[in-house]
């Protein structure tokens, strides 16, 4: 794509950004002004934002908004991601039987509205999430919470004490890590209930209030360092400093997110000074930014892993030798040096770096001779033919095409079936694929999130209620499933970490998952942006410390 065409396409976007700055700053700005010193403008694809409600939101970009605008009982310690630290909770204790968690809140906290934050707000936020029962609710309901018992299991003892009772003596690290998720955000009960409707949000909903569900989709009721001022879908989101925040106040007055999808467009806006940060840069544009003396880059490993999976319903792919052979047919070095440069790191185990018990082991190398030997042992000396469902986005398309080429050298004929995300995922979830290339992002920063996905399959029947990634690929593993469940109840952190390392090793050796890489989130920055750091998860991309010179 030539620069002239790009420039003609981004001019309306640049003008729109300048107009937005005019609105939020209250001043007069020329059409292509440098962004104000107290405002951070980010170009980012935010079209996955469909709601601002922490009880419902389960997408990537809103996790960042919620993570900066709300607080939770506890937060992930990004200095040591095997630990958590206090959010609105000052301290906590766990009963000897492992069932009761008692949290003491920091005194004097206020919501952005000015309303005091109390244990009643915490308890109500749990109740609201469980009773609304939207996508992320399982993170709380897996501890035995139901609409009928939540007010007893998650309750305020007094204004500063919240008690949470779980159904089994889980590892405390598991429980606490789950509470760092955005579904655990503490919501201003008084403010939200002023906007609650008495009508039910759906026919199968049994409560006589919507808990402010309709209102909170587009509004804000938190206590974080920033407050959400404005959101226009597929266009803009504005965060504004929360002067009622109990911690150190943000240096920036506001943060503006502009919805911009194309990498090249983002790079040109960054170079022109119309945005301070570009968030979706592909390797070529990221490299160009890195070489520009006026710009800089930053990156961080994310809790998202990419993998190729082999459906065990296919009798050829179900052979152990074939599963192992395919792990020798990926040209990891070439993929890492080209398609993943700056945006991914080769990783052959399913746990992300920094997670408790993560196993760092990349034993497989591209080896056609070894693959052929294994295929011959499987009775497939002349190779085999399979289909490969691939979402038509990068870098997955490039990885699939690379694998198609390298596998052909061992006689494996692969037909790539391209499709959009909905098409490929629907087929995958129905177990109607041969091979699939997918990504898996952690629901919460605990090893169970990925272990349950990759090494647990309680019921391999087509009508199973629990449909993990192992289930999607018909990998029937009763022993590993039992081990995964046992790891949840190991309260000693070192012993628990060892259990997860063993599970990963078993998957590395025998699973139908060819793990390829862990995502690295990268961003391009203007040279005057300081202290901009990406975290291990989207909700830990904290902005309160960012400054501009």
mmCIF file of N, CA and C in Angstrom, residues 187-233:
data_model
loop_
_atom_site.group_PDB
_atom_site.id
_atom_site.type_symbol
_atom_site.label_atom_id
_atom_site.label_comp_id
_atom_site.label_asym_id
_atom_site.label_seq_id
_atom_site.Cartn_x
_atom_site.Cartn_y
_atom_site.Cartn_z
ATOM 1 N N UNK A 187 -18.300 -1.969 42.783
ATOM 2 C CA UNK A 187 -19.212 -1.042 42.110
ATOM 3 C C UNK A 187 -19.992 -0.225 43.142
ATOM 4 N N UNK A 188 -20.225 1.019 42.820
ATOM 5 C CA UNK A 188 -20.939 1.974 43.669
ATOM 6 C C UNK A 188 -22.429 1.608 43.707
ATOM 7 N N UNK A 189 -22.840 0.894 44.753
ATOM 8 C CA UNK A 189 -24.213 0.397 44.847
ATOM 9 C C UNK A 189 -25.226 1.535 44.830
ATOM 10 N N UNK A 190 -24.976 2.569 45.623
ATOM 11 C CA UNK A 190 -25.934 3.667 45.729
ATOM 12 C C UNK A 190 -26.164 4.328 44.370
ATOM 13 N N UNK A 191 -25.074 4.620 43.663
ATOM 14 C CA UNK A 191 -25.196 5.283 42.371
ATOM 15 C C UNK A 191 -25.910 4.401 41.348
ATOM 16 N N UNK A 192 -25.518 3.140 41.260
ATOM 17 C CA UNK A 192 -26.090 2.260 40.243
ATOM 18 C C UNK A 192 -27.566 2.000 40.506
ATOM 19 N N UNK A 193 -27.913 1.792 41.767
ATOM 20 C CA UNK A 193 -29.312 1.475 42.060
ATOM 21 C C UNK A 193 -30.234 2.684 41.859
ATOM 22 N N UNK A 194 -29.656 3.882 41.830
ATOM 23 C CA UNK A 194 -30.461 5.056 41.463
ATOM 24 C C UNK A 194 -30.906 4.984 40.006
ATOM 25 N N UNK A 195 -30.191 4.171 39.220
ATOM 26 C CA UNK A 195 -30.500 4.029 37.794
ATOM 27 C C UNK A 195 -31.030 2.632 37.456
ATOM 28 N N UNK A 196 -31.329 1.840 38.469
ATOM 29 C CA UNK A 196 -31.801 0.477 38.228
ATOM 30 C C UNK A 196 -33.235 0.495 37.719
ATOM 31 N N UNK A 197 -33.526 -0.441 36.854
ATOM 32 C CA UNK A 197 -34.884 -0.591 36.327
ATOM 33 C C UNK A 197 -35.586 -1.707 37.083
ATOM 34 N N UNK A 198 -36.880 -1.589 37.229
ATOM 35 C CA UNK A 198 -37.646 -2.628 37.913
ATOM 36 C C UNK A 198 -38.077 -3.737 36.958
ATOM 37 N N UNK A 199 -37.797 -3.558 35.689
ATOM 38 C CA UNK A 199 -38.127 -4.588 34.706
ATOM 39 C C UNK A 199 -36.998 -5.593 34.592
ATOM 40 N N UNK A 200 -37.338 -6.797 34.263
ATOM 41 C CA UNK A 200 -36.343 -7.853 34.126
ATOM 42 C C UNK A 200 -35.627 -7.723 32.791
ATOM 43 N N UNK A 201 -34.279 -7.921 32.774
ATOM 44 C CA UNK A 201 -33.557 -7.804 31.516
ATOM 45 C C UNK A 201 -33.859 -8.917 30.519
ATOM 46 N N UNK A 202 -34.423 -10.044 30.961
ATOM 47 C CA UNK A 202 -34.780 -11.125 30.043
ATOM 48 C C UNK A 202 -35.877 -11.964 30.674
ATOM 49 N N UNK A 203 -36.529 -12.779 29.867
ATOM 50 C CA UNK A 203 -37.662 -13.583 30.327
ATOM 51 C C UNK A 203 -37.252 -14.607 31.391
ATOM 52 N N UNK A 204 -36.028 -15.155 31.243
ATOM 53 C CA UNK A 204 -35.606 -16.194 32.172
ATOM 54 C C UNK A 204 -34.900 -15.627 33.409
ATOM 55 N N UNK A 205 -34.952 -14.312 33.565
ATOM 56 C CA UNK A 205 -34.319 -13.648 34.697
ATOM 57 C C UNK A 205 -35.348 -13.539 35.813
ATOM 58 N N UNK A 206 -34.998 -13.983 37.028
ATOM 59 C CA UNK A 206 -36.021 -14.139 38.065
ATOM 60 C C UNK A 206 -36.041 -13.032 39.115
ATOM 61 N N UNK A 207 -35.183 -12.015 38.960
ATOM 62 C CA UNK A 207 -35.135 -10.976 39.980
ATOM 63 C C UNK A 207 -35.939 -9.752 39.542
ATOM 64 N N UNK A 208 -36.407 -8.976 40.525
ATOM 65 C CA UNK A 208 -37.301 -7.863 40.219
ATOM 66 C C UNK A 208 -36.563 -6.550 39.974
ATOM 67 N N UNK A 209 -35.283 -6.623 39.724
ATOM 68 C CA UNK A 209 -34.488 -5.456 39.363
ATOM 69 C C UNK A 209 -33.436 -5.886 38.354
ATOM 70 N N UNK A 210 -32.973 -4.949 37.541
ATOM 71 C CA UNK A 210 -31.892 -5.287 36.608
ATOM 72 C C UNK A 210 -30.531 -4.907 37.175
ATOM 73 N N UNK A 211 -30.480 -4.520 38.458
ATOM 74 C CA UNK A 211 -29.234 -4.139 39.121
ATOM 75 C C UNK A 211 -28.484 -3.066 38.335
ATOM 76 N N UNK A 212 -29.216 -2.204 37.672
ATOM 77 C CA UNK A 212 -28.586 -1.149 36.889
ATOM 78 C C UNK A 212 -27.910 -1.650 35.628
ATOM 79 N N UNK A 213 -28.310 -2.836 35.186
ATOM 80 C CA UNK A 213 -27.659 -3.479 34.032
ATOM 81 C C UNK A 213 -27.733 -2.616 32.775
ATOM 82 N N UNK A 214 -28.902 -2.084 32.472
ATOM 83 C CA UNK A 214 -29.053 -1.260 31.263
ATOM 84 C C UNK A 214 -28.213 0.010 31.352
ATOM 85 N N UNK A 215 -28.194 0.622 32.520
ATOM 86 C CA UNK A 215 -27.480 1.888 32.699
ATOM 87 C C UNK A 215 -25.966 1.716 32.664
ATOM 88 N N UNK A 216 -25.464 0.663 33.305
ATOM 89 C CA UNK A 216 -24.021 0.514 33.454
ATOM 90 C C UNK A 216 -23.335 0.039 32.172
ATOM 91 N N UNK A 217 -24.121 -0.362 31.194
ATOM 92 C CA UNK A 217 -23.510 -0.718 29.903
ATOM 93 C C UNK A 217 -22.716 0.444 29.326
ATOM 94 N N UNK A 218 -23.181 1.659 29.544
ATOM 95 C CA UNK A 218 -22.553 2.830 28.935
ATOM 96 C C UNK A 218 -22.141 3.880 29.962
ATOM 97 N N UNK A 219 -22.226 3.541 31.252
ATOM 98 C CA UNK A 219 -21.889 4.514 32.293
ATOM 99 C C UNK A 219 -20.841 3.947 33.241
ATOM 100 N N UNK A 220 -20.589 4.672 34.304
ATOM 101 C CA UNK A 220 -19.442 4.358 35.159
ATOM 102 C C UNK A 220 -19.798 4.524 36.627
ATOM 103 N N UNK A 221 -19.297 3.610 37.475
ATOM 104 C CA UNK A 221 -19.591 3.670 38.907
ATOM 105 C C UNK A 221 -18.457 3.047 39.709
ATOM 106 N N UNK A 222 -17.235 3.525 39.489
ATOM 107 C CA UNK A 222 -16.082 2.923 40.126
ATOM 108 C C UNK A 222 -15.313 3.851 41.033
ATOM 109 N N UNK A 223 -14.124 3.368 41.462
ATOM 110 C CA UNK A 223 -13.296 4.108 42.407
ATOM 111 C C UNK A 223 -11.828 4.130 41.991
ATOM 112 N N UNK A 224 -11.524 3.757 40.744
ATOM 113 C CA UNK A 224 -10.139 3.659 40.299
ATOM 114 C C UNK A 224 -9.482 5.011 40.070
ATOM 115 N N UNK A 225 -8.212 5.019 39.672
ATOM 116 C CA UNK A 225 -7.493 6.284 39.471
ATOM 117 C C UNK A 225 -8.069 7.144 38.348
ATOM 118 N N UNK A 226 -8.741 6.507 37.392
ATOM 119 C CA UNK A 226 -9.423 7.242 36.332
ATOM 120 C C UNK A 226 -10.910 6.923 36.379
ATOM 121 N N UNK A 227 -11.716 7.807 35.833
ATOM 122 C CA UNK A 227 -13.131 7.523 35.652
ATOM 123 C C UNK A 227 -13.440 7.559 34.157
ATOM 124 N N UNK A 228 -14.422 6.786 33.753
ATOM 125 C CA UNK A 228 -14.809 6.741 32.344
ATOM 126 C C UNK A 228 -15.764 7.898 32.085
ATOM 127 N N UNK A 229 -15.319 8.818 31.244
ATOM 128 C CA UNK A 229 -16.128 10.008 30.980
ATOM 129 C C UNK A 229 -17.057 9.822 29.782
ATOM 130 N N UNK A 230 -16.558 9.154 28.729
ATOM 131 C CA UNK A 230 -17.348 9.082 27.501
ATOM 132 C C UNK A 230 -16.946 7.854 26.713
ATOM 133 N N UNK A 231 -17.927 7.223 26.078
ATOM 134 C CA UNK A 231 -17.652 6.112 25.167
ATOM 135 C C UNK A 231 -18.622 6.182 24.013
ATOM 136 N N UNK A 232 -18.076 6.190 22.810
ATOM 137 C CA UNK A 232 -18.869 6.086 21.593
ATOM 138 C C UNK A 232 -18.344 4.873 20.830
ATOM 139 N N UNK A 233 -19.190 3.880 20.697
ATOM 140 C CA UNK A 233 -18.774 2.589 20.148
ATOM 141 C C UNK A 233 -18.075 2.750 18.804
#
